C-alpha cells in the first residue's frame, strides 16, 4: 500500500466527442428525451422543440452531441445571449424559454456552486506502480470534493468519468454521486460451481459451447422472449417513479441478456483449496462465470440522474462529473430507489443466465458466489462515521465477505474472501484493470499474437474483438500481489470457453 498525494498534475476531464464533420457517425446518434429532461426540460411543449432542434443539428453534422448539450445547458441557464443572436441555431428556443418564463413557466432550476477543498487529503493507493497518472489525478480531485470523507485507489485503477475505475470514495451519508457509481449500475460478477469434473471443458466442449449459444444473448439492444423467473417484475418498486415506470418494459425485454465491451459468460476450470469454501471439498470443478450489469435500464438511470446532478450541483470543470444528489431531496431519493432496483435487476439477470444454463446442463450448482462492483452502500467508517461508500470498479472486501476478481479471457480469475482492511474502506480491485485504451488496443496489438495466446491457453473464444485481448489488460498476478492485505484467495478460475458480444457491437463500458 502507498499513500499518494499528487501535486504536479491537474485532474483530466474526459470528453467523448464526435467530430462535427463526421456526419455518418452523428446520424447514428440521438439525443434522448431523458438527456433533455436531465437538463431540466420537462414541460412537453418545450421538450418537443428542444428535441427537434437538438437532433436536427446532430443529424446534419452541425455540432457534436456534447457541443449541443453544452449549448442547451447554457441556454437554459441564460437564454438572452442566444435570443440576441440573429439567425442563431438556438434563437427560437431561447425566445420560447424567455416567453415561458415571463408566464411563470419553465422556471430556472435552483443550483449550488461549490468549490473544491484547498487542502488535499492523502488517500491510500495499492499497486501505485501499476496506475496511470490520469487515474491518480482524478482520485485527487475526488478527495477534494466538499462532501468527500475518505478515499482509496485499487491496483487495477485507470481513468474513467469523474471517479476513476478502481476508485473508492466515501462521502457524507446523505449524498450520492451517480458517476461515482458508474454508468453500468450494479455491474457484477456471478460464479456457479458444479459438482462435475473440470475436464468437461475438453471432453464435452461442443456440448458446453452449444449451451452457451442457446442461453446467452449479447449486444446493446438485445432482448429475450423466454424467462426462467421474471418474478422481480412483480415488485411494487417498478411503479415508484416516472423514470422507473418508463423503463420497465425495456428492462423486462432485456432480462437474461448481457452487454458489450468486457461483458462475458464463460465456462472454466475452478481449483478450490482444501477447506477454503465451506461444504465443498478441495479439488477441480466445472464452473460458469459471468460479468454484466443492469443493461439499458441502469444506463438510462445513470445518464438521467447524472445530468440532473450536474445541472443542480455546479463544480469546477475538472470535477463536474462528480456532481452529487442530496438524499433529502426528491431527485436524490429517486436515484437511490432506482439504483437499488438496478442492483436487484442485475442480480436477476445473472440468475436468469445461470439458471437456464444449469437447466440445460441437467444439474444445479452446489454453490453460487456473486458481488457488485459498481454501486453505493450506506456504511460506517472505523470511527463510526456514517458515510456513503461509492465503489466504481471495486469489489466489497469486508471481513469474511466473498467476492470474485476476474483476469482476462486467457488469464485466471479468483474467488476471494475480504480481510476487512479499514484503510481500503473494505474494498479490493474488481479485475485486472485495463493496461491500454480500446483505441490503443486496435492500433498497437497484433491479431496473430492474440490468436497464438488463445491457442497456447486453450481458449475457445466466441465473439469479442482486439480491444478485449489479454494484452489490453494489466497482469492479474501483479494486481493480486499488490492487494494481498485486502483479500485472501480461496480458489482460482481458468477460463476455457468464452462468449462475448459480436465484435461489430459498439462497447458500452
Short mmCIF file of C-alpha atoms in Angstrom, two decimals:
data_model
loop_
_atom_site.label_atom_id
_atom_site.label_comp_id
_atom_site.label_asym_id
_atom_site.label_seq_id
_atom_site.Cartn_x
_atom_site.Cartn_y
_atom_site.Cartn_z
CA UNK A 1 0.00 0.00 0.00
CA UNK A 2 1.20 3.53 -0.77
CA UNK A 3 -0.19 6.84 0.40
CA UNK A 4 -0.27 9.22 -2.53
CA UNK A 5 -0.61 12.97 -2.72
CA UNK A 6 -0.42 14.28 -6.28
CA UNK A 7 0.86 17.84 -6.56
CA UNK A 8 2.17 18.28 -10.10
CA UNK A 9 -0.88 17.32 -12.14
CA UNK A 10 -4.40 18.60 -12.52
CA UNK A 11 -7.33 16.22 -12.95
CA UNK A 12 -8.10 15.32 -16.52
CA UNK A 13 -11.65 15.85 -17.64
CA UNK A 14 -12.55 13.16 -20.13
CA UNK A 15 -14.74 14.13 -23.03
CA UNK A 16 -16.17 11.72 -25.55
CA UNK A 17 -16.96 13.66 -28.70
CA UNK A 18 -17.65 13.12 -32.34
CA UNK A 19 -16.05 15.27 -34.99
CA UNK A 20 -18.55 17.77 -36.33
CA UNK A 21 -17.68 16.88 -39.91
CA UNK A 22 -18.32 13.17 -39.42
CA UNK A 23 -21.97 13.13 -40.37
CA UNK A 24 -22.15 9.37 -40.80
CA UNK A 25 -21.32 8.75 -37.15
CA UNK A 26 -23.57 11.56 -35.94
CA UNK A 27 -26.56 10.25 -37.80
CA UNK A 28 -26.34 7.08 -35.73
CA UNK A 29 -26.56 9.09 -32.52
CA UNK A 30 -29.61 10.57 -30.90
CA UNK A 31 -30.21 12.99 -28.07
CA UNK A 32 -32.86 11.30 -25.96
CA UNK A 33 -35.72 12.88 -24.05
CA UNK A 34 -34.17 11.62 -20.82
CA UNK A 35 -30.98 13.56 -21.58
CA UNK A 36 -33.01 16.71 -22.22
CA UNK A 37 -35.07 16.12 -19.07
CA UNK A 38 -31.80 15.85 -17.18
CA UNK A 39 -31.17 19.46 -18.21
CA UNK A 40 -34.50 20.40 -16.66
CA UNK A 41 -36.62 20.34 -19.83
CA UNK A 42 -39.72 18.59 -18.53
CA UNK A 43 -42.68 20.52 -19.98
CA UNK A 44 -43.99 18.63 -23.02
CA UNK A 45 -44.44 21.74 -25.18
CA UNK A 46 -40.82 22.81 -24.84
CA UNK A 47 -39.40 19.27 -24.72
CA UNK A 48 -40.67 18.62 -28.26
CA UNK A 49 -38.99 21.81 -29.52
CA UNK A 50 -35.70 21.06 -27.77
CA UNK A 51 -35.66 17.54 -29.20
CA UNK A 52 -36.40 18.71 -32.74
CA UNK A 53 -33.65 21.34 -32.72
CA UNK A 54 -31.05 19.17 -30.95
CA UNK A 55 -31.49 16.11 -33.13
CA UNK A 56 -31.72 18.22 -36.28
CA UNK A 57 -28.33 19.76 -35.55
CA UNK A 58 -26.92 16.33 -34.75
CA UNK A 59 -28.32 14.66 -37.85
CA UNK A 60 -26.93 17.29 -40.18
CA UNK A 61 -23.50 17.32 -38.54
CA UNK A 62 -23.68 20.95 -37.45
CA UNK A 63 -22.32 20.17 -33.98
CA UNK A 64 -21.29 17.15 -31.94
CA UNK A 65 -23.63 15.78 -29.31
CA UNK A 66 -21.54 17.13 -26.45
CA UNK A 67 -21.47 20.61 -28.03
CA UNK A 68 -25.24 20.62 -28.49
CA UNK A 69 -25.91 19.56 -24.91
CA UNK A 70 -23.44 22.13 -23.60
CA UNK A 71 -25.18 24.89 -25.58
CA UNK A 72 -28.61 23.78 -24.40
CA UNK A 73 -27.42 23.76 -20.80
CA UNK A 74 -26.05 27.31 -21.20
CA UNK A 75 -29.26 28.43 -22.93
CA UNK A 76 -31.42 27.15 -20.09
CA UNK A 77 -29.18 28.93 -17.62
CA UNK A 78 -29.34 32.23 -19.53
CA UNK A 79 -31.36 32.33 -22.80
CA UNK A 80 -30.82 36.05 -23.54
CA UNK A 81 -27.42 35.78 -25.33
CA UNK A 82 -28.91 33.15 -27.65
CA UNK A 83 -32.04 35.22 -28.25
CA UNK A 84 -29.91 38.20 -29.34
CA UNK A 85 -28.04 36.22 -31.99
CA UNK A 86 -29.69 36.87 -35.34
CA UNK A 87 -30.12 33.63 -37.23
CA UNK A 88 -28.53 31.62 -34.43
CA UNK A 89 -29.25 27.91 -34.33
CA UNK A 90 -30.81 28.20 -30.88
CA UNK A 91 -32.56 31.59 -31.22
CA UNK A 92 -36.11 30.24 -31.49
CA UNK A 93 -35.58 28.02 -28.47
CA UNK A 94 -34.22 30.93 -26.47
CA UNK A 95 -37.22 33.08 -27.43
CA UNK A 96 -39.57 30.30 -26.30
CA UNK A 97 -37.79 29.91 -22.98
CA UNK A 98 -37.95 33.67 -22.31
CA UNK A 99 -41.66 33.76 -23.21
CA UNK A 100 -42.45 30.81 -20.94
CA UNK A 101 -40.54 32.32 -18.03
CA UNK A 102 -42.47 35.57 -18.46
CA UNK A 103 -45.58 33.44 -17.95
CA UNK A 104 -44.12 31.79 -14.87
CA UNK A 105 -43.35 28.53 -16.68
CA UNK A 106 -40.11 26.61 -17.21
CA UNK A 107 -38.65 28.25 -14.12
CA UNK A 108 -34.88 28.22 -13.89
CA UNK A 109 -33.74 25.45 -11.56
CA UNK A 110 -32.02 26.32 -8.35
CA UNK A 111 -28.46 25.16 -8.26
CA UNK A 112 -25.49 25.45 -5.98
CA UNK A 113 -21.94 26.42 -6.82
CA UNK A 114 -19.27 24.61 -4.87
CA UNK A 115 -15.52 24.98 -4.61
CA UNK A 116 -13.11 22.14 -4.05
CA UNK A 117 -11.24 21.88 -0.76
CA UNK A 118 -7.95 23.73 -0.90
CA UNK A 119 -6.27 21.25 1.42
CA UNK A 120 -5.88 17.88 -0.31
CA UNK A 121 -6.25 14.85 1.94
CA UNK A 122 -3.99 11.85 1.49
CA UNK A 123 -5.52 8.65 0.20
CA UNK A 124 -4.08 5.11 0.19
CA UNK A 125 -3.10 3.56 -3.12
CA UNK A 126 -2.46 -0.13 -3.70
CA UNK A 127 -0.12 -1.05 -6.56
CA UNK A 128 0.97 2.51 -7.28
CA UNK A 129 3.44 1.28 -9.90
CA UNK A 130 0.54 -0.14 -11.96
CA UNK A 131 -1.57 3.03 -12.04
CA UNK A 132 -1.51 5.79 -14.67
CA UNK A 133 -1.15 9.42 -13.68
CA UNK A 134 -4.61 10.32 -15.01
CA UNK A 135 -6.36 7.96 -12.59
CA UNK A 136 -4.35 9.36 -9.68
CA UNK A 137 -5.28 12.88 -10.75
CA UNK A 138 -8.96 12.00 -10.88
CA UNK A 139 -8.80 10.47 -7.40
CA UNK A 140 -7.03 13.58 -6.14
CA UNK A 141 -9.89 15.71 -7.45
CA UNK A 142 -12.50 13.41 -5.92
CA UNK A 143 -10.93 13.63 -2.47
CA UNK A 144 -11.16 17.43 -2.72
CA UNK A 145 -14.94 17.43 -3.01
CA UNK A 146 -16.59 19.29 -0.13
CA UNK A 147 -18.64 16.15 0.63
CA UNK A 148 -15.64 13.75 0.49
CA UNK A 149 -14.78 12.00 3.75
CA UNK A 150 -12.28 9.32 2.67
CA UNK A 151 -10.99 7.61 -0.44
CA UNK A 152 -8.81 4.78 -1.71
CA UNK A 153 -7.46 3.57 -5.05
CA UNK A 154 -7.25 -0.10 -6.03
CA UNK A 155 -4.36 -1.62 -8.06
CA UNK A 156 -6.47 -2.12 -11.21
CA UNK A 157 -7.33 1.59 -11.39
CA UNK A 158 -7.49 3.51 -14.66
CA UNK A 159 -9.20 6.68 -15.89
CA UNK A 160 -12.97 6.93 -16.10
CA UNK A 161 -15.73 9.53 -15.99
CA UNK A 162 -15.36 11.52 -12.76
CA UNK A 163 -14.16 8.88 -10.30
CA UNK A 164 -11.51 6.60 -11.80
CA UNK A 165 -12.34 2.94 -12.39
CA UNK A 166 -10.97 1.23 -9.30
CA UNK A 167 -11.74 4.26 -7.15
CA UNK A 168 -13.47 4.06 -3.77
CA UNK A 169 -14.97 7.24 -2.34
CA UNK A 170 -16.79 7.74 0.95
CA UNK A 171 -18.96 10.86 1.05
CA UNK A 172 -21.26 12.33 3.65
CA UNK A 173 -24.12 9.97 4.41
CA UNK A 174 -26.88 11.94 2.67
CA UNK A 175 -25.09 12.44 -0.66
CA UNK A 176 -24.64 10.19 -3.69
CA UNK A 177 -22.67 10.73 -6.92
CA UNK A 178 -24.18 8.97 -9.97
CA UNK A 179 -20.93 8.96 -11.95
CA UNK A 180 -19.06 7.60 -8.90
CA UNK A 181 -21.39 4.61 -9.04
CA UNK A 182 -20.87 4.27 -12.77
CA UNK A 183 -22.93 4.18 -15.94
CA UNK A 184 -23.45 0.42 -15.76
CA UNK A 185 -25.11 0.48 -12.35
CA UNK A 186 -24.60 -2.74 -10.37
CA UNK A 187 -22.23 -4.31 -12.87
CA UNK A 188 -21.39 -7.53 -11.10
CA UNK A 189 -19.79 -10.97 -11.15
CA UNK A 190 -21.57 -14.29 -10.69
CA UNK A 191 -20.00 -17.75 -10.35
CA UNK A 192 -21.82 -21.10 -10.35
CA UNK A 193 -19.84 -24.14 -9.16
CA UNK A 194 -20.99 -27.54 -10.42
CA UNK A 195 -20.17 -30.91 -8.89
CA UNK A 196 -18.80 -32.02 -12.23
CA UNK A 197 -15.22 -32.68 -13.38
CA UNK A 198 -13.34 -29.65 -14.69
CA UNK A 199 -12.08 -31.62 -17.70
CA UNK A 200 -15.56 -31.41 -19.22
CA UNK A 201 -14.30 -28.22 -20.88
CA UNK A 202 -12.27 -30.61 -23.07
CA UNK A 203 -14.25 -33.85 -23.12
CA UNK A 204 -17.64 -32.16 -23.70
CA UNK A 205 -16.54 -28.89 -25.28
CA UNK A 206 -19.11 -28.97 -28.11
CA UNK A 207 -21.97 -29.54 -25.66
CA UNK A 208 -20.85 -26.70 -23.40
CA UNK A 209 -20.44 -24.37 -26.39
CA UNK A 210 -23.96 -25.18 -27.57
CA UNK A 211 -25.39 -24.50 -24.11
CA UNK A 212 -23.74 -21.07 -24.13
CA UNK A 213 -25.04 -20.27 -27.61
CA UNK A 214 -28.58 -21.34 -26.71
CA UNK A 215 -28.80 -19.43 -23.43
CA UNK A 216 -26.75 -16.24 -23.74
CA UNK A 217 -27.53 -13.03 -25.61
CA UNK A 218 -25.19 -10.10 -26.12
CA UNK A 219 -25.49 -6.59 -27.52
CA UNK A 220 -26.69 -3.09 -26.73
CA UNK A 221 -30.29 -3.68 -27.74
CA UNK A 222 -30.62 -7.44 -27.46
CA UNK A 223 -33.73 -8.93 -25.86
CA UNK A 224 -35.15 -12.32 -24.94
CA UNK A 225 -38.65 -13.73 -25.09
CA UNK A 226 -38.46 -16.67 -22.68
CA UNK A 227 -37.76 -16.42 -18.98
CA UNK A 228 -36.78 -18.77 -16.18
CA UNK A 229 -38.00 -16.44 -13.43
CA UNK A 230 -39.40 -12.96 -14.01
CA UNK A 231 -40.89 -12.54 -10.53
CA UNK A 232 -38.75 -9.43 -9.89
CA UNK A 233 -41.20 -7.53 -12.09
CA UNK A 234 -43.98 -8.18 -9.57
CA UNK A 235 -42.20 -5.74 -7.24
CA UNK A 236 -44.09 -2.52 -6.50
CA UNK A 237 -40.80 -0.63 -6.86
CA UNK A 238 -41.30 -0.62 -10.63
CA UNK A 239 -44.09 1.91 -10.05
CA UNK A 240 -42.16 4.15 -7.64
CA UNK A 241 -41.04 6.88 -10.07
CA UNK A 242 -41.77 8.12 -13.57
CA UNK A 243 -38.29 7.21 -14.79
CA UNK A 244 -38.53 3.66 -13.47
CA UNK A 245 -42.01 3.18 -14.92
CA UNK A 246 -40.84 4.36 -18.33
CA UNK A 247 -38.03 1.77 -18.35
CA UNK A 248 -39.91 -1.28 -17.02
CA UNK A 249 -40.76 -2.72 -20.44
CA UNK A 250 -37.18 -2.32 -21.67
CA UNK A 251 -35.83 -3.95 -18.53
CA UNK A 252 -38.25 -6.86 -18.88
CA UNK A 253 -37.31 -7.41 -22.53
CA UNK A 254 -33.58 -7.44 -21.65
CA UNK A 255 -33.82 -9.76 -18.63
CA UNK A 256 -31.23 -12.51 -19.01
CA UNK A 257 -29.03 -10.66 -21.52
CA UNK A 258 -25.51 -9.26 -21.39
CA UNK A 259 -23.95 -6.10 -22.75
CA UNK A 260 -20.90 -5.43 -24.88
CA UNK A 261 -17.29 -4.49 -24.16
CA UNK A 262 -15.91 -6.62 -21.32
CA UNK A 263 -19.16 -8.43 -20.52
CA UNK A 264 -18.90 -12.20 -20.83
CA UNK A 265 -20.28 -15.62 -19.92
CA UNK A 266 -17.69 -18.40 -19.82
CA UNK A 267 -17.01 -21.97 -18.78
CA UNK A 268 -13.83 -22.68 -16.91
CA UNK A 269 -11.88 -24.87 -14.51
CA UNK A 270 -12.18 -23.89 -10.86
CA UNK A 271 -9.48 -25.08 -8.47
CA UNK A 272 -10.50 -24.84 -4.81
CA UNK A 273 -8.06 -25.17 -1.92
CA UNK A 274 -8.93 -27.75 0.73
CA UNK A 275 -11.14 -26.17 3.40
CA UNK A 276 -11.36 -22.86 1.54
CA UNK A 277 -15.10 -22.96 0.80
CA UNK A 278 -17.39 -24.37 3.44
CA UNK A 279 -19.10 -27.58 2.37
CA UNK A 280 -17.05 -28.03 -0.80
CA UNK A 281 -14.04 -30.40 -0.78
CA UNK A 282 -10.86 -29.12 -2.33
CA UNK A 283 -10.37 -30.07 -5.98
CA UNK A 284 -11.11 -29.13 -9.58
CA UNK A 285 -14.66 -28.31 -10.64
CA UNK A 286 -16.54 -27.20 -13.74
CA UNK A 287 -17.70 -23.62 -13.19
CA UNK A 288 -19.63 -20.90 -15.01
CA UNK A 289 -18.61 -17.25 -14.64
CA UNK A 290 -20.50 -14.20 -15.91
CA UNK A 291 -19.88 -10.46 -15.91
CA UNK A 292 -22.54 -7.87 -16.78
CA UNK A 293 -24.81 -5.29 -15.16
CA UNK A 294 -28.21 -3.65 -15.32
CA UNK A 295 -28.36 -3.23 -19.10
CA UNK A 296 -30.29 -0.35 -20.70
CA UNK A 297 -32.27 0.21 -17.52
CA UNK A 298 -29.22 1.08 -15.44
CA UNK A 299 -27.55 3.04 -18.21
CA UNK A 300 -30.57 5.28 -18.75
CA UNK A 301 -30.98 5.84 -15.00
CA UNK A 302 -27.30 6.76 -14.71
CA UNK A 303 -27.34 9.25 -17.56
CA UNK A 304 -30.65 10.83 -16.49
CA UNK A 305 -29.65 11.48 -12.89
CA UNK A 306 -26.05 12.37 -13.73
CA UNK A 307 -27.36 15.18 -15.91
CA UNK A 308 -29.65 16.35 -13.11
CA UNK A 309 -26.76 16.26 -10.64
CA UNK A 310 -24.52 18.30 -12.96
CA UNK A 311 -27.31 20.81 -13.52
CA UNK A 312 -28.09 21.31 -9.83
CA UNK A 313 -24.62 20.95 -8.35
CA UNK A 314 -22.11 23.15 -10.14
CA UNK A 315 -18.46 22.26 -9.66
CA UNK A 316 -15.19 23.36 -11.26
CA UNK A 317 -14.62 21.88 -14.72
CA UNK A 318 -12.22 19.19 -13.56
CA UNK A 319 -14.80 17.90 -11.06
CA UNK A 320 -18.08 18.40 -12.92
CA UNK A 321 -18.70 14.67 -13.41
CA UNK A 322 -18.52 14.25 -9.63
CA UNK A 323 -21.71 16.26 -9.07
CA UNK A 324 -23.89 14.76 -6.38
CA UNK A 325 -27.53 14.44 -5.41
CA UNK A 326 -28.91 15.01 -1.91
CA UNK A 327 -30.85 12.08 -0.48
CA UNK A 328 -33.08 14.50 1.39
CA UNK A 329 -34.37 15.84 -1.94
CA UNK A 330 -36.69 14.20 -4.45
CA UNK A 331 -34.12 13.59 -7.16
CA UNK A 332 -31.71 12.01 -4.66
CA UNK A 333 -34.39 9.68 -3.34
CA UNK A 334 -35.45 8.80 -6.88
CA UNK A 335 -31.90 7.87 -7.85
CA UNK A 336 -31.41 5.86 -4.64
CA UNK A 337 -34.55 3.84 -5.33
CA UNK A 338 -33.61 3.31 -8.98
CA UNK A 339 -30.00 2.37 -8.15
CA UNK A 340 -31.08 -0.28 -5.66
CA UNK A 341 -33.64 -1.66 -8.08
CA UNK A 342 -30.90 -1.81 -10.73
CA UNK A 343 -28.90 -3.89 -8.25
CA UNK A 344 -31.74 -6.37 -7.86
CA UNK A 345 -32.24 -6.40 -11.61
CA UNK A 346 -28.55 -7.04 -12.36
CA UNK A 347 -28.57 -9.97 -9.95
CA UNK A 348 -31.74 -11.33 -11.56
CA UNK A 349 -30.06 -11.03 -14.98
CA UNK A 350 -27.20 -13.25 -13.86
CA UNK A 351 -29.52 -15.74 -12.16
CA UNK A 352 -31.59 -15.96 -15.33
CA UNK A 353 -28.49 -16.85 -17.37
CA UNK A 354 -27.10 -19.28 -14.81
CA UNK A 355 -30.43 -21.00 -14.15
CA UNK A 356 -31.13 -21.54 -17.86
CA UNK A 357 -27.66 -22.96 -18.39
CA UNK A 358 -27.93 -25.21 -15.32
CA UNK A 359 -31.28 -26.50 -16.63
CA UNK A 360 -29.72 -27.42 -19.99
CA UNK A 361 -26.74 -28.95 -18.22
CA UNK A 362 -29.15 -31.06 -16.17
CA UNK A 363 -27.70 -30.25 -12.77
CA UNK A 364 -27.95 -27.41 -10.23
CA UNK A 365 -24.81 -25.72 -8.91
CA UNK A 366 -23.55 -26.68 -5.48
CA UNK A 367 -22.69 -23.05 -4.75
CA UNK A 368 -23.17 -19.63 -6.29
CA UNK A 369 -21.00 -16.61 -5.43
CA UNK A 370 -21.67 -13.08 -6.66
CA UNK A 371 -20.92 -9.42 -5.98
CA UNK A 372 -21.49 -5.91 -7.33
CA UNK A 373 -18.57 -3.69 -8.28
CA UNK A 374 -20.41 -0.52 -9.48
CA UNK A 375 -22.61 0.55 -6.59
CA UNK A 376 -23.00 2.73 -3.50
CA UNK A 377 -23.59 1.45 0.01
CA UNK A 378 -24.52 3.16 3.29
CA UNK A 379 -21.72 2.11 5.65
CA UNK A 380 -19.69 3.27 8.65
CA UNK A 381 -16.01 4.16 8.79
CA UNK A 382 -13.71 2.84 11.51
CA UNK A 383 -14.55 5.77 13.78
CA UNK A 384 -18.29 5.14 13.43
CA UNK A 385 -18.94 7.94 10.93
CA UNK A 386 -21.93 7.23 8.69
CA UNK A 387 -20.93 7.54 5.03
CA UNK A 388 -22.00 6.69 1.50
CA UNK A 389 -19.34 4.40 0.02
CA UNK A 390 -19.07 4.52 -3.78
CA UNK A 391 -17.19 1.58 -5.31
CA UNK A 392 -16.70 2.23 -9.01
CA UNK A 393 -14.98 -0.84 -10.38
CA UNK A 394 -14.11 -2.03 -6.88
CA UNK A 395 -15.12 -5.20 -5.03
CA UNK A 396 -16.58 -5.14 -1.50
CA UNK A 397 -13.99 -6.79 0.76
CA UNK A 398 -15.34 -6.52 4.28
CA UNK A 399 -14.14 -9.16 6.73
CA UNK A 400 -15.39 -12.57 5.60
CA UNK A 401 -17.18 -11.23 2.51
CA UNK A 402 -16.83 -13.46 -0.57
CA UNK A 403 -16.14 -11.92 -3.96
CA UNK A 404 -14.83 -12.62 -7.46
CA UNK A 405 -11.95 -10.81 -9.16
CA UNK A 406 -11.60 -11.82 -12.84
CA UNK A 407 -8.50 -11.51 -15.01
CA UNK A 408 -8.94 -11.57 -18.79
CA UNK A 409 -10.21 -14.07 -21.35
CA UNK A 410 -6.97 -16.08 -21.08
CA UNK A 411 -5.79 -15.35 -17.53
CA UNK A 412 -7.22 -16.61 -14.25
CA UNK A 413 -9.81 -15.02 -12.03
CA UNK A 414 -10.03 -15.56 -8.28
CA UNK A 415 -12.62 -16.29 -5.62
CA UNK A 416 -11.60 -14.19 -2.63
CA UNK A 417 -12.56 -13.55 0.97
CA UNK A 418 -12.28 -9.99 2.25
CA UNK A 419 -9.97 -9.21 5.16
CA UNK A 420 -11.84 -6.09 6.22
CA UNK A 421 -8.97 -3.64 5.77
CA UNK A 422 -10.31 -0.32 7.05
CA UNK A 423 -7.87 1.90 5.18
CA UNK A 424 -9.17 0.50 1.87
CA UNK A 425 -12.72 1.22 3.06
CA UNK A 426 -13.28 -2.57 2.95
CA UNK A 427 -12.56 -2.78 -0.78
CA UNK A 428 -10.40 -4.56 -3.37
CA UNK A 429 -9.91 -4.45 -7.13
CA UNK A 430 -12.68 -5.56 -9.49
CA UNK A 431 -10.37 -7.20 -12.00
CA UNK A 432 -7.00 -6.81 -13.68
CA UNK A 433 -7.84 -3.34 -15.00
CA UNK A 434 -7.10 -2.01 -18.46
CA UNK A 435 -3.48 -1.51 -19.45
CA UNK A 436 -4.42 0.36 -22.61
CA UNK A 437 -7.49 2.08 -24.03
CA UNK A 438 -9.69 0.37 -26.59
CA UNK A 439 -8.43 2.61 -29.38
CA UNK A 440 -4.81 1.92 -28.37
CA UNK A 441 -5.51 -1.82 -28.44
CA UNK A 442 -6.76 -1.62 -32.02
CA UNK A 443 -3.75 0.46 -33.06
CA UNK A 444 -0.98 -1.48 -31.34
CA UNK A 445 -1.99 -5.13 -30.87
CA UNK A 446 -1.36 -7.85 -33.41
CA UNK A 447 -4.12 -10.32 -34.36
CA UNK A 448 -1.67 -13.17 -34.88
CA UNK A 449 -0.15 -12.65 -31.43
CA UNK A 450 -3.59 -12.63 -29.84
CA UNK A 451 -4.59 -15.81 -31.67
CA UNK A 452 -1.38 -17.54 -30.59
CA UNK A 453 -2.02 -16.59 -26.97
CA UNK A 454 -5.54 -18.06 -27.06
CA UNK A 455 -4.25 -21.30 -28.61
CA UNK A 456 -1.49 -21.55 -26.01
CA UNK A 457 -4.00 -21.10 -23.16
CA UNK A 458 -6.51 -23.49 -24.83
CA UNK A 459 -9.19 -20.80 -25.03
CA UNK A 460 -12.25 -21.27 -27.25
CA UNK A 461 -13.50 -17.75 -28.00
CA UNK A 462 -16.90 -16.81 -29.39
CA UNK A 463 -17.27 -13.11 -30.15
CA UNK A 464 -15.14 -10.22 -28.81
CA UNK A 465 -12.51 -8.15 -30.63
CA UNK A 466 -8.95 -6.89 -30.24
CA UNK A 467 -9.90 -4.32 -27.60
CA UNK A 468 -10.63 -7.19 -25.17
CA UNK A 469 -7.41 -9.07 -25.90
CA UNK A 470 -5.50 -10.31 -22.83
CA UNK A 471 -2.65 -7.92 -23.68
CA UNK A 472 -5.01 -4.95 -23.25
CA UNK A 473 -5.18 -5.74 -19.52
CA UNK A 474 -2.73 -5.49 -16.64
CA UNK A 475 -1.02 -8.57 -15.22
CA UNK A 476 -3.67 -10.05 -12.91
CA UNK A 477 -1.00 -11.76 -10.80
CA UNK A 478 0.74 -8.44 -10.14
CA UNK A 479 -2.60 -6.84 -9.27
CA UNK A 480 -3.43 -9.64 -6.82
CA UNK A 481 0.04 -9.46 -5.25
CA UNK A 482 -0.47 -5.73 -4.66
CA UNK A 483 -3.60 -6.36 -2.58
CA UNK A 484 -2.79 -9.44 -0.53
CA UNK A 485 -3.51 -7.42 2.61
CA UNK A 486 -7.06 -6.79 1.34
CA UNK A 487 -8.24 -10.26 0.28
CA UNK A 488 -7.46 -13.95 0.77
CA UNK A 489 -7.51 -16.11 -2.36
CA UNK A 490 -9.74 -19.19 -1.94
CA UNK A 491 -9.92 -20.53 -5.49
CA UNK A 492 -8.67 -19.82 -8.99
CA UNK A 493 -10.76 -19.91 -12.17
CA UNK A 494 -9.16 -20.66 -15.55
CA UNK A 495 -11.38 -19.52 -18.48
CA UNK A 496 -11.67 -22.07 -21.27
CA UNK A 497 -14.85 -21.47 -23.32
CA UNK A 498 -15.59 -17.75 -23.55
CA UNK A 499 -18.57 -15.98 -25.09
CA UNK A 500 -18.70 -12.19 -25.56
CA UNK A 501 -20.52 -9.71 -27.78
CA UNK A 502 -20.12 -9.76 -31.53
CA UNK A 503 -17.08 -7.60 -32.46
CA UNK A 504 -19.35 -5.34 -34.53
CA UNK A 505 -21.14 -4.23 -31.36
CA UNK A 506 -20.00 -0.85 -30.01
CA UNK A 507 -18.66 -1.25 -26.42
CA UNK A 508 -20.94 0.21 -23.74
CA UNK A 509 -18.39 0.43 -20.92
#
